[in-house]
Every structure is written in C-alpha cells, then in structure tokens.
C-alpha cells in the first residue's frame, strides 16, 4: 500500500508578520504550530507514514516533540529549500517505500480541519491521481504529490512552491472542496477590517482593538456622520481623532497603515471599494456602514464576514448579521436570515423617538450657532442652512451634529438631541447601543474561532 508522509513547513521568515514568531501566536489558546501537529497526530489511517517538521533554528530550541524535526539553515532561500529538505529527510525514514507520496502542509492555516485533510488524502488515493489538494476558488494547501513529481519539486527555486508543479499537471489533480476559513493563512497578525467609521462602527472597532485585534477602518472621502465626537471617521477630516483614549489616524497607504498599527493606533483609510483586500488578508470583515442596504460586501471577502443591521442576509452576503434595533433583541447574532427591517423611527430614549433627530429642511451648507454638548431649548435656533433656521425639536443636549460646511441635502439627518438633561457626558462617550453591538461582534468572532478549531 502506498503510504502518505507529512511534511510540515514551518521555517518561513514571516516577513509580513513583523518581529514576532507568528507560529507561536495563539488562536483559541493554542499556538498555531501545535494546532497542525495535533491534527496530523489524530490521523491513524493505515496509509499514514512519517511526519517531518521543517523549522528554523530558533524554533527548534523551543520544541520538544516526538516528530522528526529538521532545521532549515537557509530560510532566506525560500520555501523551495524547505521542500527539498523535507523530501530528503522523509526518504531517509524507515517507513519510506518507493512509490509513496508526500503531503506538504504549511503551518499557518489554523482553521484547516483534520477531517478535511484526511478526506482529501483518502480521496486522492481512491482517485489514482498523482497530485491532490484542497480547493476553494482554486487549488490551495495542503498539497500531496506522488514520488514521480519529486524531481520537479526538487527543481523549484526561491519562493516557488508546489503550486507551480501542480499547475503544470491539472489533468492529474484531485481536488476536495474546503470551506473558505480553512484555506486562510495567517500571513499577518489577526486583523479585522471595519467598513464605516461612524459612531456605531466605532464602538465595534474600539472593542476589537481592546481585545488585541488589529483594526483597519475603511471610509469614504466625505463621511456624513452625526456623532463625530465618538466616531473614528472624523480622522478623515482632521487627520486624527481620539475616542475614549484610543487614537484613530488617517492613512494613505499600506506603509502608513502598518505604521499606525505599530504606534497602537487605528488606521482610517479612504477605501469605499475595499481595494485594500488586494494586499491585506483579514481574519474578519465587518460592514458597519449602517446604510440599511448592502453597499458591496460579499461573503467571500474574509473568512468571517459580519453585517450590522438590515440590508444583509446571513449565509448569503455575510456569514453573520448583528441586530442594531434598540430593544430586547439589540445585539442578537443571526446565523441565518436578516435583522429587523428599518422602520425609519429612531429608538426611544427618555420617552422620545423621532423627535430626537433633526433633518435638513433644505439643501445647502450648514453653519452652527450651537455646539455638541450644549444644552438647548425646544424651538431654539441651532444652525442655519442658507437663509433657513434649523430649530431644536425638544429640550436636551445637542449630542451630534454633521460637520459644519457639509453640503447637506433636504431631508438628510443632520443633528441628534439627547433628552436626558442630567449630564452632557453622554455626548462624548461611545453609546450603550454601540457597545452592545460591538460586544456582539467580539463574541461572534471569538465563538467562530473556537468553532473553526474543532476537529
């Protein structure tokens, strides 16, 4: 019987990851290197051969494992050098027989399931093909090669991997479809992209950053946010802003994004089309635009996609949906279906609902007579649009106001009054609603990570 041997490749330099060793990064309480080791150890099939782990010199010092461990002394030569070293080592193991195959696994795919790996290898054997791999929108790791392809693998150079050989022989390829999260590789620290930087999206970004995720906020060039004092989108206008001690900074490039993260800041990038996904591979993407409709988010943009509020269908255009309507279901996580449809009526605070929100009575540039945090009286003039006064709809604190000079259109939401008159502190802190939504996003992400690590 042909045996399949495992070559676990863990000698990469992780240049995109930074100074830390990414394979020692924890997901679900385990270092990702040991997640793959555990999965291969649980495979007890009769066809299973030896397991060889190719590591750098630094990793070897920290490992105490029963598997054969070999050091790649020249990781700068690329993955091809690890492939050659693995083949040489495996063919010298007692279990090796002529005609066997080798399955190459990269160690930075933490969500690859043992069941998927085992099913791919068993399907590969039954297929009588010479190459096998898992597939999601194209061939992905892990890949298994019969011995007849070893000369081509040994002829690779630099960062050329087995996929180059695989593409030459698509007619001899067995594929097993996997889930999108299984093929995600952790080339970067755990990153979450948040579309939108308004006050509700900021609550989510704030809590994610507090939990240690790298967060990138995507915005338009002219955000129309009301609660600007507690919204990261204000960085688009001011260059930077601080919300409850956390600084967001406008960035213009990948390099500036990295610099902001290094400084412990939340980068805000003008990128409504999500073009950053060409160079960034986040673990999750959250659509927090709150447009009441989907403005271009698709379920395949990240291993986990989450939509806030109505306009998304869980399992169709996002994996999950979070309820944003005030009430008993605020923050509910939908794994199928949609959030409550937009009613057009704001949630009730201190007995007031639609009265809390002021809409532009006409189009034009807005100029303020009052500032956020001011106590205003019902009927008092708060701003002027052209020659038309904009008056307070009730007594309370002016909690939010669209940016002065913004070219508003008739009917646009432009101000928000908090009827609670005991203190104006709420005008300058993230709202309970935003924190509830953000808390649900964090919980959903943590639960999803644990589920992905099963098996």
mmCIF file with all atom_site columns, N, CA and C in Angstrom, residues 218-252:
data_model
loop_
_atom_site.group_PDB
_atom_site.id
_atom_site.type_symbol
_atom_site.label_atom_id
_atom_site.label_alt_id
_atom_site.label_comp_id
_atom_site.label_asym_id
_atom_site.label_entity_id
_atom_site.label_seq_id
_atom_site.pdbx_PDB_ins_code
_atom_site.Cartn_x
_atom_site.Cartn_y
_atom_site.Cartn_z
_atom_site.occupancy
_atom_site.B_iso_or_equiv
_atom_site.pdbx_formal_charge
_atom_site.auth_seq_id
_atom_site.auth_comp_id
_atom_site.auth_asym_id
_atom_site.auth_atom_id
_atom_site.pdbx_PDB_model_num
ATOM 1   N N  . UNK A 1 218 ? -12.372 51.486 7.117  1.00 0.00 ? 218 UNK A N  1
ATOM 2   C CA . UNK A 1 218 ? -12.478 51.988 5.753  1.00 0.00 ? 218 UNK A CA 1
ATOM 3   C C  . UNK A 1 218 ? -13.593 53.016 5.680  1.00 0.00 ? 218 UNK A C  1
ATOM 4   N N  . UNK A 1 219 ? -13.314 54.136 5.016  1.00 0.00 ? 219 UNK A N  1
ATOM 5   C CA . UNK A 1 219 ? -14.304 55.212 4.935  1.00 0.00 ? 219 UNK A CA 1
ATOM 6   C C  . UNK A 1 219 ? -14.368 55.794 3.528  1.00 0.00 ? 219 UNK A C  1
ATOM 7   N N  . UNK A 1 220 ? -15.340 56.668 3.336  1.00 0.00 ? 220 UNK A N  1
ATOM 8   C CA . UNK A 1 220 ? -15.417 57.458 2.111  1.00 0.00 ? 220 UNK A CA 1
ATOM 9   C C  . UNK A 1 220 ? -14.621 58.747 2.315  1.00 0.00 ? 220 UNK A C  1
ATOM 10  N N  . UNK A 1 221 ? -14.473 59.512 1.267  1.00 0.00 ? 221 UNK A N  1
ATOM 11  C CA . UNK A 1 221 ? -13.722 60.765 1.374  1.00 0.00 ? 221 UNK A CA 1
ATOM 12  C C  . UNK A 1 221 ? -14.505 61.883 2.022  1.00 0.00 ? 221 UNK A C  1
ATOM 13  N N  . UNK A 1 222 ? -15.811 61.662 2.264  1.00 0.00 ? 222 UNK A N  1
ATOM 14  C CA . UNK A 1 222 ? -16.657 62.722 2.829  1.00 0.00 ? 222 UNK A CA 1
ATOM 15  C C  . UNK A 1 222 ? -17.716 62.106 3.735  1.00 0.00 ? 222 UNK A C  1
ATOM 16  N N  . UNK A 1 223 ? -17.319 61.590 4.911  1.00 0.00 ? 223 UNK A N  1
ATOM 17  C CA . UNK A 1 223 ? -18.279 60.934 5.800  1.00 0.00 ? 223 UNK A CA 1
ATOM 18  C C  . UNK A 1 223 ? -19.370 61.896 6.276  1.00 0.00 ? 223 UNK A C  1
ATOM 19  N N  . UNK A 1 224 ? -20.585 61.357 6.393  1.00 0.00 ? 224 UNK A N  1
ATOM 20  C CA . UNK A 1 224 ? -21.728 62.181 6.823  1.00 0.00 ? 224 UNK A CA 1
ATOM 21  C C  . UNK A 1 224 ? -22.179 61.767 8.216  1.00 0.00 ? 224 UNK A C  1
ATOM 22  N N  . UNK A 1 225 ? -21.232 61.629 9.128  1.00 0.00 ? 225 UNK A N  1
ATOM 23  C CA . UNK A 1 225 ? -21.538 61.168 10.479 1.00 0.00 ? 225 UNK A CA 1
ATOM 24  C C  . UNK A 1 225 ? -22.101 62.299 11.335 1.00 0.00 ? 225 UNK A C  1
ATOM 25  N N  . UNK A 1 226 ? -23.008 61.952 12.237 1.00 0.00 ? 226 UNK A N  1
ATOM 26  C CA . UNK A 1 226 ? -23.605 62.938 13.148 1.00 0.00 ? 226 UNK A CA 1
ATOM 27  C C  . UNK A 1 226 ? -22.808 63.004 14.456 1.00 0.00 ? 226 UNK A C  1
ATOM 28  N N  . UNK A 1 227 ? -22.588 61.848 15.068 1.00 0.00 ? 227 UNK A N  1
ATOM 29  C CA . UNK A 1 227 ? -21.902 61.828 16.369 1.00 0.00 ? 227 UNK A CA 1
ATOM 30  C C  . UNK A 1 227 ? -20.390 61.800 16.149 1.00 0.00 ? 227 UNK A C  1
ATOM 31  N N  . UNK A 1 228 ? -19.855 62.888 15.621 1.00 0.00 ? 228 UNK A N  1
ATOM 32  C CA . UNK A 1 228 ? -18.453 62.959 15.209 1.00 0.00 ? 228 UNK A CA 1
ATOM 33  C C  . UNK A 1 228 ? -17.485 62.880 16.383 1.00 0.00 ? 228 UNK A C  1
ATOM 34  N N  . UNK A 1 229 ? -17.918 63.291 17.571 1.00 0.00 ? 229 UNK A N  1
ATOM 35  C CA . UNK A 1 229 ? -17.026 63.282 18.733 1.00 0.00 ? 229 UNK A CA 1
ATOM 36  C C  . UNK A 1 229 ? -16.667 61.863 19.176 1.00 0.00 ? 229 UNK A C  1
ATOM 37  N N  . UNK A 1 230 ? -17.460 60.886 18.757 1.00 0.00 ? 230 UNK A N  1
ATOM 38  C CA . UNK A 1 230 ? -17.190 59.499 19.151 1.00 0.00 ? 230 UNK A CA 1
ATOM 39  C C  . UNK A 1 230 ? -17.145 58.605 17.908 1.00 0.00 ? 230 UNK A C  1
ATOM 40  N N  . UNK A 1 231 ? -16.618 59.152 16.810 1.00 0.00 ? 231 UNK A N  1
ATOM 41  C CA . UNK A 1 231 ? -16.552 58.402 15.559 1.00 0.00 ? 231 UNK A CA 1
ATOM 42  C C  . UNK A 1 231 ? -15.156 58.509 14.958 1.00 0.00 ? 231 UNK A C  1
ATOM 43  N N  . UNK A 1 232 ? -14.572 57.371 14.633 1.00 0.00 ? 232 UNK A N  1
ATOM 44  C CA . UNK A 1 232 ? -13.235 57.355 14.047 1.00 0.00 ? 232 UNK A CA 1
ATOM 45  C C  . UNK A 1 232 ? -13.202 57.986 12.659 1.00 0.00 ? 232 UNK A C  1
ATOM 46  N N  . UNK A 1 233 ? -14.350 58.119 11.995 1.00 0.00 ? 233 UNK A N  1
ATOM 47  C CA . UNK A 1 233 ? -14.361 58.721 10.658 1.00 0.00 ? 233 UNK A CA 1
ATOM 48  C C  . UNK A 1 233 ? -13.960 60.189 10.693 1.00 0.00 ? 233 UNK A C  1
ATOM 49  N N  . UNK A 1 234 ? -13.989 60.815 11.872 1.00 0.00 ? 234 UNK A N  1
ATOM 50  C CA . UNK A 1 234 ? -13.583 62.210 11.978 1.00 0.00 ? 234 UNK A CA 1
ATOM 51  C C  . UNK A 1 234 ? -12.118 62.385 11.580 1.00 0.00 ? 234 UNK A C  1
ATOM 52  N N  . UNK A 1 235 ? -11.336 61.307 11.651 1.00 0.00 ? 235 UNK A N  1
ATOM 53  C CA . UNK A 1 235 ? -9.928  61.373 11.243 1.00 0.00 ? 235 UNK A CA 1
ATOM 54  C C  . UNK A 1 235 ? -9.787  61.712 9.764  1.00 0.00 ? 235 UNK A C  1
ATOM 55  N N  . UNK A 1 236 ? -10.804 61.400 8.970  1.00 0.00 ? 236 UNK A N  1
ATOM 56  C CA . UNK A 1 236 ? -10.763 61.737 7.549  1.00 0.00 ? 236 UNK A CA 1
ATOM 57  C C  . UNK A 1 236 ? -10.641 63.241 7.365  1.00 0.00 ? 236 UNK A C  1
ATOM 58  N N  . UNK A 1 237 ? -11.335 64.006 8.211  1.00 0.00 ? 237 UNK A N  1
ATOM 59  C CA . UNK A 1 237 ? -11.323 65.469 8.115  1.00 0.00 ? 237 UNK A CA 1
ATOM 60  C C  . UNK A 1 237 ? -10.163 66.093 8.885  1.00 0.00 ? 237 UNK A C  1
ATOM 61  N N  . UNK A 1 238 ? -9.885  65.543 10.077 1.00 0.00 ? 238 UNK A N  1
ATOM 62  C CA . UNK A 1 238 ? -8.929  66.194 10.978 1.00 0.00 ? 238 UNK A CA 1
ATOM 63  C C  . UNK A 1 238 ? -7.527  65.593 10.942 1.00 0.00 ? 238 UNK A C  1
ATOM 64  N N  . UNK A 1 239 ? -7.352  64.475 10.262 1.00 0.00 ? 239 UNK A N  1
ATOM 65  C CA . UNK A 1 239 ? -6.051  63.806 10.240 1.00 0.00 ? 239 UNK A CA 1
ATOM 66  C C  . UNK A 1 239 ? -5.933  62.759 11.322 1.00 0.00 ? 239 UNK A C  1
ATOM 67  N N  . UNK A 1 240 ? -6.480  63.060 12.502 1.00 0.00 ? 240 UNK A N  1
ATOM 68  C CA . UNK A 1 240 ? -6.532  62.092 13.599 1.00 0.00 ? 240 UNK A CA 1
ATOM 69  C C  . UNK A 1 240 ? -7.640  62.509 14.552 1.00 0.00 ? 240 UNK A C  1
ATOM 70  N N  . UNK A 1 241 ? -8.087  61.576 15.363 1.00 0.00 ? 241 UNK A N  1
ATOM 71  C CA . UNK A 1 241 ? -9.068  61.875 16.399 1.00 0.00 ? 241 UNK A CA 1
ATOM 72  C C  . UNK A 1 241 ? -8.907  60.855 17.503 1.00 0.00 ? 241 UNK A C  1
ATOM 73  N N  . UNK A 1 242 ? -9.394  61.183 18.672 1.00 0.00 ? 242 UNK A N  1
ATOM 74  C CA . UNK A 1 242 ? -9.280  60.284 19.817 1.00 0.00 ? 242 UNK A CA 1
ATOM 75  C C  . UNK A 1 242 ? -10.653 60.066 20.423 1.00 0.00 ? 242 UNK A C  1
ATOM 76  N N  . UNK A 1 243 ? -11.011 58.804 20.591 1.00 0.00 ? 243 UNK A N  1
ATOM 77  C CA . UNK A 1 243 ? -12.286 58.418 21.190 1.00 0.00 ? 243 UNK A CA 1
ATOM 78  C C  . UNK A 1 243 ? -11.992 57.577 22.422 1.00 0.00 ? 243 UNK A C  1
ATOM 79  N N  . UNK A 1 244 ? -12.353 58.092 23.579 1.00 0.00 ? 244 UNK A N  1
ATOM 80  C CA . UNK A 1 244 ? -12.150 57.394 24.855 1.00 0.00 ? 244 UNK A CA 1
ATOM 81  C C  . UNK A 1 244 ? -10.726 56.857 24.979 1.00 0.00 ? 244 UNK A C  1
ATOM 82  N N  . UNK A 1 245 ? -9.766  57.699 24.652 1.00 0.00 ? 245 UNK A N  1
ATOM 83  C CA . UNK A 1 245 ? -8.361  57.374 24.824 1.00 0.00 ? 245 UNK A CA 1
ATOM 84  C C  . UNK A 1 245 ? -7.731  56.594 23.683 1.00 0.00 ? 245 UNK A C  1
ATOM 85  N N  . UNK A 1 246 ? -8.517  56.209 22.688 1.00 0.00 ? 246 UNK A N  1
ATOM 86  C CA . UNK A 1 246 ? -7.988  55.458 21.555 1.00 0.00 ? 246 UNK A CA 1
ATOM 87  C C  . UNK A 1 246 ? -7.899  56.383 20.343 1.00 0.00 ? 246 UNK A C  1
ATOM 88  N N  . UNK A 1 247 ? -6.719  56.436 19.727 1.00 0.00 ? 247 UNK A N  1
ATOM 89  C CA . UNK A 1 247 ? -6.478  57.349 18.612 1.00 0.00 ? 247 UNK A CA 1
ATOM 90  C C  . UNK A 1 247 ? -6.649  56.652 17.280 1.00 0.00 ? 247 UNK A C  1
ATOM 91  N N  . UNK A 1 248 ? -7.387  57.302 16.395 1.00 0.00 ? 248 UNK A N  1
ATOM 92  C CA . UNK A 1 248 ? -7.518  56.860 15.007 1.00 0.00 ? 248 UNK A CA 1
ATOM 93  C C  . UNK A 1 248 ? -6.777  57.860 14.135 1.00 0.00 ? 248 UNK A C  1
ATOM 94  N N  . UNK A 1 249 ? -6.106  57.357 13.113 1.00 0.00 ? 249 UNK A N  1
ATOM 95  C CA . UNK A 1 249 ? -5.304  58.224 12.250 1.00 0.00 ? 249 UNK A CA 1
ATOM 96  C C  . UNK A 1 249 ? -5.594  57.952 10.786 1.00 0.00 ? 249 UNK A C  1
ATOM 97  N N  . UNK A 1 250 ? -5.767  59.000 10.022 1.00 0.00 ? 250 UNK A N  1
ATOM 98  C CA . UNK A 1 250 ? -5.967  58.864 8.584  1.00 0.00 ? 250 UNK A CA 1
ATOM 99  C C  . UNK A 1 250 ? -4.673  58.380 7.943  1.00 0.00 ? 250 UNK A C  1
ATOM 100 N N  . UNK A 1 251 ? -4.788  57.368 7.102  1.00 0.00 ? 251 UNK A N  1
ATOM 101 C CA . UNK A 1 251 ? -3.624  56.829 6.400  1.00 0.00 ? 251 UNK A CA 1
ATOM 102 C C  . UNK A 1 251 ? -3.901  56.828 4.904  1.00 0.00 ? 251 UNK A C  1
ATOM 103 N N  . UNK A 1 252 ? -2.828  56.834 4.132  1.00 0.00 ? 252 UNK A N  1
ATOM 104 C CA . UNK A 1 252 ? -2.959  56.917 2.681  1.00 0.00 ? 252 UNK A CA 1
ATOM 105 C C  . UNK A 1 252 ? -2.387  55.717 1.949  1.00 0.00 ? 252 UNK A C  1
#
